[in-house]
Amino acid sequence: MALDAYQKREFKQVGTRPNRPDGVDKVTGRAMYGADATAPGMLHAKILRSPHAHARIVSIDTSAAEALAGVKAIVTAADFGVPEDDFLRDVQDHCMARGKVLYDGHAVAAVAATTIAAAKAALKLIKVEYETLPHVTDVDAAMKPGAPVVQAGRAYENVPAGMSENVTHHCEFGHGDLDAGFAKADRVVERHFKTAATHQGYIEPNACLASVTSDGKAELWVCTQGQYFYRTLCAALLGMEASQLRVTASEIGGGFGGKTMIYMEPVALALSKKAGRPVKLVLTRDEVFRATGPTVSSSMDVKIGMTKDGRITAAQARLCYSGGAFPNTTVDMGAQAAFAAYDLDAVQTLGWNVMTNRPKESAYRAPGAPLSIYAVESVVDELCQHFGLDPLAVRLLNAADKGTKSSYGPTFDQIGLKATLEAAQAHPHYTAPLGPNQGRGLSCGFWFNFGGNTCVSLNVNTDGTVGVTEGNPDIGGSRASISLMAAEELGIPYEKIRTIVADTSSLGYNDVTDGSRVTFAVGLATIKAARDAIRKMCSRAAKIWGIDEEAVEWVDGAAVPAGPNAGKFPPMTLAEIAAVSAETGGPIAGHYEVNADGAGVSFGVHLCDIEVDPETGATKVLRYTVFQDAGKAVHPSYVEGQMQGGAVQGIGWALNEEYIYGTDGRLQNAGFLDYRIPVASDLPMIDTVILEIPNPGHPYGVRGVGETGIVPPLAAIANAVSRAVGVRMTELPMSPPKLLKALEAKG
Amino acid sequence: MQYVAAKTADEAVALLVGQSGMARVLAGGTDLLVQLKSGMVEPDLVVDIKRIPGMKDITAEAGGFRIGAAVSGAELGEHAGVCAMWPGVVEGFNLIGSTQVQGRATMAGNLCNASPAGDAVPSLVAADATARVHGPNGARDVAILGIPAGPGRTTLAKGEIITSIFLPARPARASDAYLRFIPRTEMDIAVASAGVSLVLAADGTVESARVALGAVAPTVLLAEEAAKAITGTRLEEDALARMAAACAAICKPIDDKRGTVEFRTKTAGVLAKRAARIAYDRAGAKK
């Protein structure tokens, strides 16, 4: 395993900024996204969705719709089985309601027809009789005894007795004596926080093309973050063997975690199977908001004790998350992440998941962490304000470091938090002057990062170029990074390498593109696959030279004799070895398969300056700097892109983004007009400072960078607002009406 | 659905009168096409008025300007004469949508869409502009304030279309301004808005004013008391405070996903004050 580990080296290509291989296609409109796939004889599908937040389906009559010209197939839950496995059943029930609709927008039937117009017309002819039921969309209301029960009998055994049936999960993390810790504090602050659900806001709506043939084979072209996981789920729900369902990932117009879960793909497959023709299904933006994606909403209490010189003595968080109408455990990650940045003697986090009549939560960039860390970092900041302490100094004083027993159990290895804080402290941004109604906020952020199942093939072409075949959709420039790592290892130019994302029949199982895992894990597997190919190329050179394999080594893209005793031969380049491969044993390829460990946790610190308009409550972001440890930034532009993108999504979450439900339980703002993600003119340039503290678990020291960036903005902005105008915003989003009201209450 | 590109205003009127089902008029289409796509409306007839001669013309008339019903935001924004005389009208209209939308959107369309939050409308009311309406009984001129009847409804009768909007002449020391509140900086709908048009006397006091508020009632409001509060003043703080209070007094907004009654009421006054200052500075800067 020693060879897996980080080895210090001088990089020649890693760390440079070549153009991304998918760039030209994307900027010229040639890239093939989910909705761009077509097939001969293709039908178009549309989904009928519930107008009710919660209702029993009494009956569904599809006869009139079936009789409509052009309609080729209609499916409802009756066309699917009832999976025994709880998780699979929930996934299927989310795709197509069975017995009850659980939220506004829940699918109840789907039509495939020869035209979109015919499919739309058919939806109007489907008669669904509903018996409406009381609903609940607020997390606190759903926890109260007597609240409408979203699904009965779903609570896990770990839920304490006496709670509403909507509470399905409970978790607890921490160590130390809380009472003793709080007793040592000079001040203890406890605050209640509430955050709205948000959507990943990917620009490309979910889309797929499904084709099932009469001999039971199937193809699915789909916009996804994980074709293998989609295959696993769809095959299970359709009763197919994995080998018979080939899933190909399209280019992806944003996912941010939201495309790690299926929403309508099994419906398209079922329609295709029934109609005997390919079926294309593209969601509208309204459907994307109502039935895919969102994050948890939350209600949280955080209590922290601090001495007057800034040492945190004890910390506790109680987190209630709702992931919609199905059980989930995202609160575990919120609870584990909450205090990760701190070295604490006494800490406890408690979490509950609560069902509400909302769509099923999906992962969104560091799922669960932005909320709990917003609450924690707000209370830390309030304590700093109370004692008049520098908020960066206090964080440094309490910062977790190598050897710290983390608040969620593991002891940290080499981490970059202190270095990141010190970089922020030394940066001119931290001491730049501020004007009236302006404030500066900061927050730490954390994410676990992940490795996971990964399989890479690397083929050496006879013309001296190289193809890398990997299985993870590229959502942040990963093909460029993977090509760079292959080029570095092989010692050939970046331009000689083409990396492609393969379908499910081409490689072994690859985990989804999530957990900031791809540059780390696929990069690791690519480096190892390159080393495998290098060993084979050295062996070919040895054969040609008539010397031992062990007497050949790889230097700067060529095989060379290892030392004077090996014999005197001129170096053989990769291209020279490849050109004669037919005579030395055939094609040359490297492979590597791994369930990668050692991803290495990631910390970031964000600084932001804002200005509040005291007459309208509008918050303007004036200056923003992200400091984050990337381990090794393989392609710095895409590392910066991740840091900037995360920050912008967090800023949106902090200021304006929210799922707004009416008293009727229906989503009020299922569109980009009233679901307000930031637009470019809302924001200053997001400045970035990349720190490179090598991850011991990767040959090049790489750490995942994709998720940490969304964590700090929520508290950074709340803390800046507090310092600008003296009000502590404990509810997100801090939209202008809320902030103006708070300013007026303060007087 | 039948689509007809009318060649004359009379033809458009005749088509609309002759349709017994639902008919819609298409100018820029930036509202209508969205409504069609989302299934909000399913008209039997769409009459396109863009190709009627004169619809895309901006012409000087009686010291002011007549603006054809199909003139886009981009075209108006490039017209030096209108921009100099009525900058508040142009800036309100040019706030609608994106650059792409500005290439299509029309003021008459924004007026006839009859959203309480239409960004082109308050400045037109403040400007005391008029709409020329063609109908089965010929043409008539209607004050802008008289067109909206409520959210999504106008006072236009069956078969009537707006063919142009007239912006009247201005004295030398006069200008206008428009401000809206949105949570973002663009691509959004006004939560509250204010258009203010001022004429200054030689001594720098406000000789006359018109103030209009958007998104705070079912239709655009003409805030006459607010205008009185600043008439004869140099927009001193107390005058502006009285103006804001007068604005707040007539607001009848709703609570919805975009804002609360309280927020809209307060913000309308703040915007009116700020727009008045901008209009005052613009008017004073003129020689």
PDB file of C-alpha atoms in Angstrom, chain A residues 288-482:
ATOM      1  CA  VAL A 288     -37.850  19.943 -11.820  1.00  0.00           C
ATOM      2  CA  PHE A 289     -38.765  22.176  -8.889  1.00  0.00           C
ATOM      3  CA  ARG A 290     -41.846  20.251  -7.775  1.00  0.00           C
ATOM      4  CA  ALA A 291     -40.562  16.726  -8.066  1.00  0.00           C
ATOM      5  CA  THR A 292     -36.767  16.589  -8.055  1.00  0.00           C
ATOM      6  CA  GLY A 293     -33.936  17.652  -5.978  1.00  0.00           C
ATOM      7  CA  PRO A 294     -34.492  19.828  -3.043  1.00  0.00           C
ATOM      8  CA  THR A 295     -32.445  19.896   0.097  1.00  0.00           C
ATOM      9  CA  VAL A 296     -33.718  19.332   3.579  1.00  0.00           C
ATOM     10  CA  SER A 297     -35.395  22.169   5.431  1.00  0.00           C
ATOM     11  CA  SER A 298     -34.348  22.506   9.046  1.00  0.00           C
ATOM     12  CA  SER A 299     -35.097  23.672  12.557  1.00  0.00           C
ATOM     13  CA  MET A 300     -32.011  23.773  14.788  1.00  0.00           C
ATOM     14  CA  ASP A 301     -30.869  24.758  18.283  1.00  0.00           C
ATOM     15  CA  VAL A 302     -27.225  25.436  18.993  1.00  0.00           C
ATOM     16  CA  LYS A 303     -25.713  26.087  22.414  1.00  0.00           C
ATOM     17  CA  ILE A 304     -22.062  27.041  22.897  1.00  0.00           C
ATOM     18  CA  GLY A 305     -20.091  28.039  25.979  1.00  0.00           C
ATOM     19  CA  MET A 306     -16.955  30.217  25.755  1.00  0.00           C
ATOM     20  CA  THR A 307     -14.467  31.687  28.172  1.00  0.00           C
ATOM     21  CA  LYS A 308     -13.791  35.403  27.995  1.00  0.00           C
ATOM     22  CA  ASP A 309     -10.488  34.726  26.261  1.00  0.00           C
ATOM     23  CA  GLY A 310     -12.205  32.791  23.507  1.00  0.00           C
ATOM     24  CA  ARG A 311     -11.823  29.115  24.396  1.00  0.00           C
ATOM     25  CA  ILE A 312     -14.927  27.051  23.622  1.00  0.00           C
ATOM     26  CA  THR A 313     -15.716  24.923  26.680  1.00  0.00           C
ATOM     27  CA  ALA A 314     -18.708  22.965  25.452  1.00  0.00           C
ATOM     28  CA  ALA A 315     -20.957  22.825  22.421  1.00  0.00           C
ATOM     29  CA  GLN A 316     -24.260  21.206  21.633  1.00  0.00           C
ATOM     30  CA  ALA A 317     -26.517  21.130  18.585  1.00  0.00           C
ATOM     31  CA  ARG A 318     -30.021  19.742  18.192  1.00  0.00           C
ATOM     32  CA  LEU A 319     -30.873  19.377  14.508  1.00  0.00           C
ATOM     33  CA  CYS A 320     -34.282  18.573  13.048  1.00  0.00           C
ATOM     34  CA  TYR A 321     -34.118  18.061   9.295  1.00  0.00           C
ATOM     35  CA  SER A 322     -36.937  17.246   6.954  1.00  0.00           C
ATOM     36  CA  GLY A 323     -36.145  15.522   3.698  1.00  0.00           C
ATOM     37  CA  GLY A 324     -39.727  15.482   2.467  1.00  0.00           C
ATOM     38  CA  ALA A 325     -42.135  12.586   2.316  1.00  0.00           C
ATOM     39  CA  PHE A 326     -39.634   9.756   2.767  1.00  0.00           C
ATOM     40  CA  PRO A 327     -37.240   8.651   5.509  1.00  0.00           C
ATOM     41  CA  ASN A 328     -33.632   9.744   5.089  1.00  0.00           C
ATOM     42  CA  THR A 329     -30.498  10.197   7.149  1.00  0.00           C
ATOM     43  CA  THR A 330     -28.996  13.420   5.825  1.00  0.00           C
ATOM     44  CA  VAL A 331     -29.149  14.811   9.350  1.00  0.00           C
ATOM     45  CA  ASP A 332     -26.324  12.407  10.244  1.00  0.00           C
ATOM     46  CA  MET A 333     -23.988  14.358   7.992  1.00  0.00           C
ATOM     47  CA  GLY A 334     -25.203  17.687   9.365  1.00  0.00           C
ATOM     48  CA  ALA A 335     -24.651  16.421  12.891  1.00  0.00           C
ATOM     49  CA  GLN A 336     -21.189  15.048  12.129  1.00  0.00           C
ATOM     50  CA  ALA A 337     -20.070  18.169  10.286  1.00  0.00           C
ATOM     51  CA  ALA A 338     -21.476  20.749  12.721  1.00  0.00           C
ATOM     52  CA  PHE A 339     -18.434  21.119  14.997  1.00  0.00           C
ATOM     53  CA  ALA A 340     -15.782  19.491  12.795  1.00  0.00           C
ATOM     54  CA  ALA A 341     -13.694  22.666  12.667  1.00  0.00           C
ATOM     55  CA  TYR A 342     -13.230  22.737  16.440  1.00  0.00           C
ATOM     56  CA  ASP A 343     -11.036  20.904  18.905  1.00  0.00           C
ATOM     57  CA  LEU A 344     -13.517  20.394  21.738  1.00  0.00           C
ATOM     58  CA  ASP A 345     -13.442  18.602  25.093  1.00  0.00           C
ATOM     59  CA  ALA A 346     -17.210  18.400  25.361  1.00  0.00           C
ATOM     60  CA  VAL A 347     -19.461  18.246  22.325  1.00  0.00           C
ATOM     61  CA  GLN A 348     -22.754  16.652  21.427  1.00  0.00           C
ATOM     62  CA  THR A 349     -24.879  16.724  18.303  1.00  0.00           C
ATOM     63  CA  LEU A 350     -28.340  15.230  18.172  1.00  0.00           C
ATOM     64  CA  GLY A 351     -30.320  14.815  14.995  1.00  0.00           C
ATOM     65  CA  TRP A 352     -33.810  13.874  13.940  1.00  0.00           C
ATOM     66  CA  ASN A 353     -35.298  13.317  10.500  1.00  0.00           C
ATOM     67  CA  VAL A 354     -38.907  14.336  10.047  1.00  0.00           C
ATOM     68  CA  MET A 355     -41.225  13.542   7.143  1.00  0.00           C
ATOM     69  CA  THR A 356     -43.282  16.334   5.576  1.00  0.00           C
ATOM     70  CA  ASN A 357     -45.466  16.583   2.462  1.00  0.00           C
ATOM     71  CA  ARG A 358     -42.630  17.731   0.260  1.00  0.00           C
ATOM     72  CA  PRO A 359     -40.640  16.045  -2.507  1.00  0.00           C
ATOM     73  CA  LYS A 360     -37.974  13.557  -1.513  1.00  0.00           C
ATOM     74  CA  GLU A 361     -34.715  15.241  -0.595  1.00  0.00           C
ATOM     75  CA  SER A 362     -31.707  14.664  -2.828  1.00  0.00           C
ATOM     76  CA  ALA A 363     -28.065  15.333  -2.233  1.00  0.00           C
ATOM     77  CA  TYR A 364     -26.933  18.916  -2.732  1.00  0.00           C
ATOM     78  CA  ARG A 365     -23.227  19.771  -2.441  1.00  0.00           C
ATOM     79  CA  ALA A 366     -22.112  18.781   1.082  1.00  0.00           C
ATOM     80  CA  PRO A 367     -25.609  17.567   1.983  1.00  0.00           C
ATOM     81  CA  GLY A 368     -26.682  18.552   5.482  1.00  0.00           C
ATOM     82  CA  ALA A 369     -23.532  20.479   6.372  1.00  0.00           C
ATOM     83  CA  PRO A 370     -24.286  24.066   5.292  1.00  0.00           C
ATOM     84  CA  LEU A 371     -27.250  24.285   7.672  1.00  0.00           C
ATOM     85  CA  SER A 372     -25.694  22.982  10.862  1.00  0.00           C
ATOM     86  CA  ILE A 373     -22.467  24.875  10.273  1.00  0.00           C
ATOM     87  CA  TYR A 374     -24.463  28.067   9.610  1.00  0.00           C
ATOM     88  CA  ALA A 375     -26.036  27.699  13.047  1.00  0.00           C
ATOM     89  CA  VAL A 376     -22.750  26.851  14.787  1.00  0.00           C
ATOM     90  CA  GLU A 377     -20.711  29.590  13.103  1.00  0.00           C
ATOM     91  CA  SER A 378     -23.432  32.149  13.888  1.00  0.00           C
ATOM     92  CA  VAL A 379     -23.295  31.361  17.611  1.00  0.00           C
ATOM     93  CA  VAL A 380     -19.476  31.361  17.646  1.00  0.00           C
ATOM     94  CA  ASP A 381     -19.577  34.780  15.995  1.00  0.00           C
ATOM     95  CA  GLU A 382     -22.106  36.109  18.482  1.00  0.00           C
ATOM     96  CA  LEU A 383     -19.810  35.027  21.341  1.00  0.00           C
ATOM     97  CA  CYS A 384     -16.848  36.744  19.662  1.00  0.00           C
ATOM     98  CA  GLN A 385     -18.918  39.924  19.366  1.00  0.00           C
ATOM     99  CA  HIS A 386     -19.923  39.701  23.021  1.00  0.00           C
ATOM    100  CA  PHE A 387     -16.367  39.383  24.263  1.00  0.00           C
ATOM    101  CA  GLY A 388     -14.951  41.768  21.650  1.00  0.00           C
ATOM    102  CA  LEU A 389     -12.659  39.040  20.341  1.00  0.00           C
ATOM    103  CA  ASP A 390     -11.233  38.760  16.845  1.00  0.00           C
ATOM    104  CA  PRO A 391     -13.303  36.051  15.131  1.00  0.00           C
ATOM    105  CA  LEU A 392     -10.344  34.636  13.220  1.00  0.00           C
ATOM    106  CA  ALA A 393      -8.183  34.472  16.315  1.00  0.00           C
ATOM    107  CA  VAL A 394     -10.936  32.645  18.175  1.00  0.00           C
ATOM    108  CA  ARG A 395     -11.242  30.108  15.395  1.00  0.00           C
ATOM    109  CA  LEU A 396      -7.494  29.600  15.340  1.00  0.00           C
ATOM    110  CA  LEU A 397      -7.474  29.158  19.109  1.00  0.00           C
ATOM    111  CA  ASN A 398     -10.084  26.413  18.885  1.00  0.00           C
ATOM    112  CA  ALA A 399      -9.173  24.951  15.495  1.00  0.00           C
ATOM    113  CA  ALA A 400      -9.038  21.230  14.915  1.00  0.00           C
ATOM    114  CA  ASP A 401      -5.611  19.990  13.813  1.00  0.00           C
ATOM    115  CA  LYS A 402      -3.690  16.792  13.130  1.00  0.00           C
ATOM    116  CA  GLY A 403      -4.404  14.505  16.076  1.00  0.00           C
ATOM    117  CA  THR A 404      -7.640  16.212  17.153  1.00  0.00           C
ATOM    118  CA  LYS A 405     -10.385  13.793  18.086  1.00  0.00           C
ATOM    119  CA  SER A 406     -13.147  15.132  15.865  1.00  0.00           C
ATOM    120  CA  SER A 407     -16.607  15.890  17.157  1.00  0.00           C
ATOM    121  CA  TYR A 408     -17.931  12.925  15.185  1.00  0.00           C
ATOM    122  CA  GLY A 409     -15.396  10.340  16.312  1.00  0.00           C
ATOM    123  CA  PRO A 410     -12.375   9.885  14.038  1.00  0.00           C
ATOM    124  CA  THR A 411      -9.030  11.455  14.857  1.00  0.00           C
ATOM    125  CA  PHE A 412      -7.877  13.818  12.123  1.00  0.00           C
ATOM    126  CA  ASP A 413      -4.757  13.120  10.067  1.00  0.00           C
ATOM    127  CA  GLN A 414      -3.039  16.001   8.295  1.00  0.00           C
ATOM    128  CA  ILE A 415      -5.661  18.732   7.714  1.00  0.00           C
ATOM    129  CA  GLY A 416      -5.455  22.261   6.376  1.00  0.00           C
ATOM    130  CA  LEU A 417      -7.732  24.214   8.690  1.00  0.00           C
ATOM    131  CA  LYS A 418      -5.120  26.195  10.624  1.00  0.00           C
ATOM    132  CA  ALA A 419      -3.184  26.997   7.467  1.00  0.00           C
ATOM    133  CA  THR A 420      -6.394  28.150   5.831  1.00  0.00           C
ATOM    134  CA  LEU A 421      -7.284  30.386   8.782  1.00  0.00           C
ATOM    135  CA  GLU A 422      -3.780  31.827   8.816  1.00  0.00           C
ATOM    136  CA  ALA A 423      -4.003  32.548   5.086  1.00  0.00           C
ATOM    137  CA  ALA A 424      -7.248  34.426   5.667  1.00  0.00           C
ATOM    138  CA  GLN A 425      -5.717  36.347   8.563  1.00  0.00           C
ATOM    139  CA  ALA A 426      -2.745  37.405   6.450  1.00  0.00           C
ATOM    140  CA  HIS A 427      -4.826  38.373   3.415  1.00  0.00           C
ATOM    141  CA  PRO A 428      -5.416  42.101   2.712  1.00  0.00           C
ATOM    142  CA  HIS A 429      -9.143  41.438   2.563  1.00  0.00           C
ATOM    143  CA  TYR A 430      -9.242  40.811   6.309  1.00  0.00           C
ATOM    144  CA  THR A 431      -8.092  44.300   7.220  1.00  0.00           C
ATOM    145  CA  ALA A 432      -9.532  46.350   4.339  1.00  0.00           C
ATOM    146  CA  PRO A 433     -11.573  49.373   5.470  1.00  0.00           C
ATOM    147  CA  LEU A 434     -15.385  49.246   5.505  1.00  0.00           C
ATOM    148  CA  GLY A 435     -17.952  51.983   5.000  1.00  0.00           C
ATOM    149  CA  PRO A 436     -21.288  52.728   6.701  1.00  0.00           C
ATOM    150  CA  ASN A 437     -23.839  49.875   6.756  1.00  0.00           C
ATOM    151  CA  GLN A 438     -21.067  47.536   5.666  1.00  0.00           C
ATOM    152  CA  GLY A 439     -19.858  44.520   7.571  1.00  0.00           C
ATOM    153  CA  ARG A 440     -17.354  41.710   7.261  1.00  0.00           C
ATOM    154  CA  GLY A 441     -18.243  38.141   8.130  1.00  0.00           C
ATOM    155  CA  LEU A 442     -16.339  34.930   8.157  1.00  0.00           C
ATOM    156  CA  SER A 443     -17.103  31.291   8.569  1.00  0.00           C
ATOM    157  CA  CYS A 444     -15.307  27.993   8.515  1.00  0.00           C
ATOM    158  CA  GLY A 445     -16.591  25.137   6.409  1.00  0.00           C
ATOM    159  CA  PHE A 446     -15.979  21.428   6.288  1.00  0.00           C
ATOM    160  CA  TRP A 447     -16.723  18.386   4.208  1.00  0.00           C
ATOM    161  CA  PHE A 448     -15.774  14.755   4.645  1.00  0.00           C
ATOM    162  CA  ASN A 449     -14.951  13.916   1.009  1.00  0.00           C
ATOM    163  CA  PHE A 450     -15.234  10.446  -0.368  1.00  0.00           C
ATOM    164  CA  GLY A 451     -13.304   7.893  -2.411  1.00  0.00           C
ATOM    165  CA  GLY A 452     -15.348   4.850  -3.393  1.00  0.00           C
ATOM    166  CA  ASN A 453     -15.616   2.290  -6.145  1.00  0.00           C
ATOM    167  CA  THR A 454     -13.634   3.249  -9.191  1.00  0.00           C
ATOM    168  CA  CYS A 455     -12.526   1.464 -12.325  1.00  0.00           C
ATOM    169  CA  VAL A 456     -10.315   2.948 -15.041  1.00  0.00           C
ATOM    170  CA  SER A 457      -8.862   1.599 -18.291  1.00  0.00           C
ATOM    171  CA  LEU A 458      -6.007   3.309 -20.079  1.00  0.00           C
ATOM    172  CA  ASN A 459      -5.315   2.295 -23.661  1.00  0.00           C
ATOM    173  CA  VAL A 460      -2.036   3.084 -25.404  1.00  0.00           C
ATOM    174  CA  ASN A 461      -2.751   3.673 -29.092  1.00  0.00           C
ATOM    175  CA  THR A 462      -0.221   2.595 -31.721  1.00  0.00           C
ATOM    176  CA  ASP A 463       0.333   6.218 -32.795  1.00  0.00           C
ATOM    177  CA  GLY A 464       1.600   7.125 -29.350  1.00  0.00           C
ATOM    178  CA  THR A 465      -1.604   8.688 -28.046  1.00  0.00           C
ATOM    179  CA  VAL A 466      -3.566   7.464 -25.058  1.00  0.00           C
ATOM    180  CA  GLY A 467      -7.258   6.970 -24.322  1.00  0.00           C
ATOM    181  CA  VAL A 468      -8.450   7.009 -20.727  1.00  0.00           C
ATOM    182  CA  THR A 469     -11.812   5.342 -20.138  1.00  0.00           C
ATOM    183  CA  GLU A 470     -13.481   6.243 -16.857  1.00  0.00           C
ATOM    184  CA  GLY A 471     -17.011   5.948 -15.525  1.00  0.00           C
ATOM    185  CA  ASN A 472     -17.846   9.231 -13.842  1.00  0.00           C
ATOM    186  CA  PRO A 473     -19.813  12.019 -15.526  1.00  0.00           C
ATOM    187  CA  ASP A 474     -17.731  15.186 -15.685  1.00  0.00           C
ATOM    188  CA  ILE A 475     -19.471  17.923 -13.699  1.00  0.00           C
ATOM    189  CA  GLY A 476     -16.547  20.183 -12.973  1.00  0.00           C
ATOM    190  CA  GLY A 477     -13.755  19.699 -15.471  1.00  0.00           C
ATOM    191  CA  SER A 478     -12.710  16.237 -14.323  1.00  0.00           C
ATOM    192  CA  ARG A 479     -11.811  14.994 -17.794  1.00  0.00           C
ATOM    193  CA  ALA A 480      -9.204  17.721 -17.986  1.00  0.00           C
ATOM    194  CA  SER A 481      -7.838  16.839 -14.545  1.00  0.00           C
ATOM    195  CA  ILE A 482      -7.761  13.127 -15.294  1.00  0.00           C
TER     196      ILE A 482
END
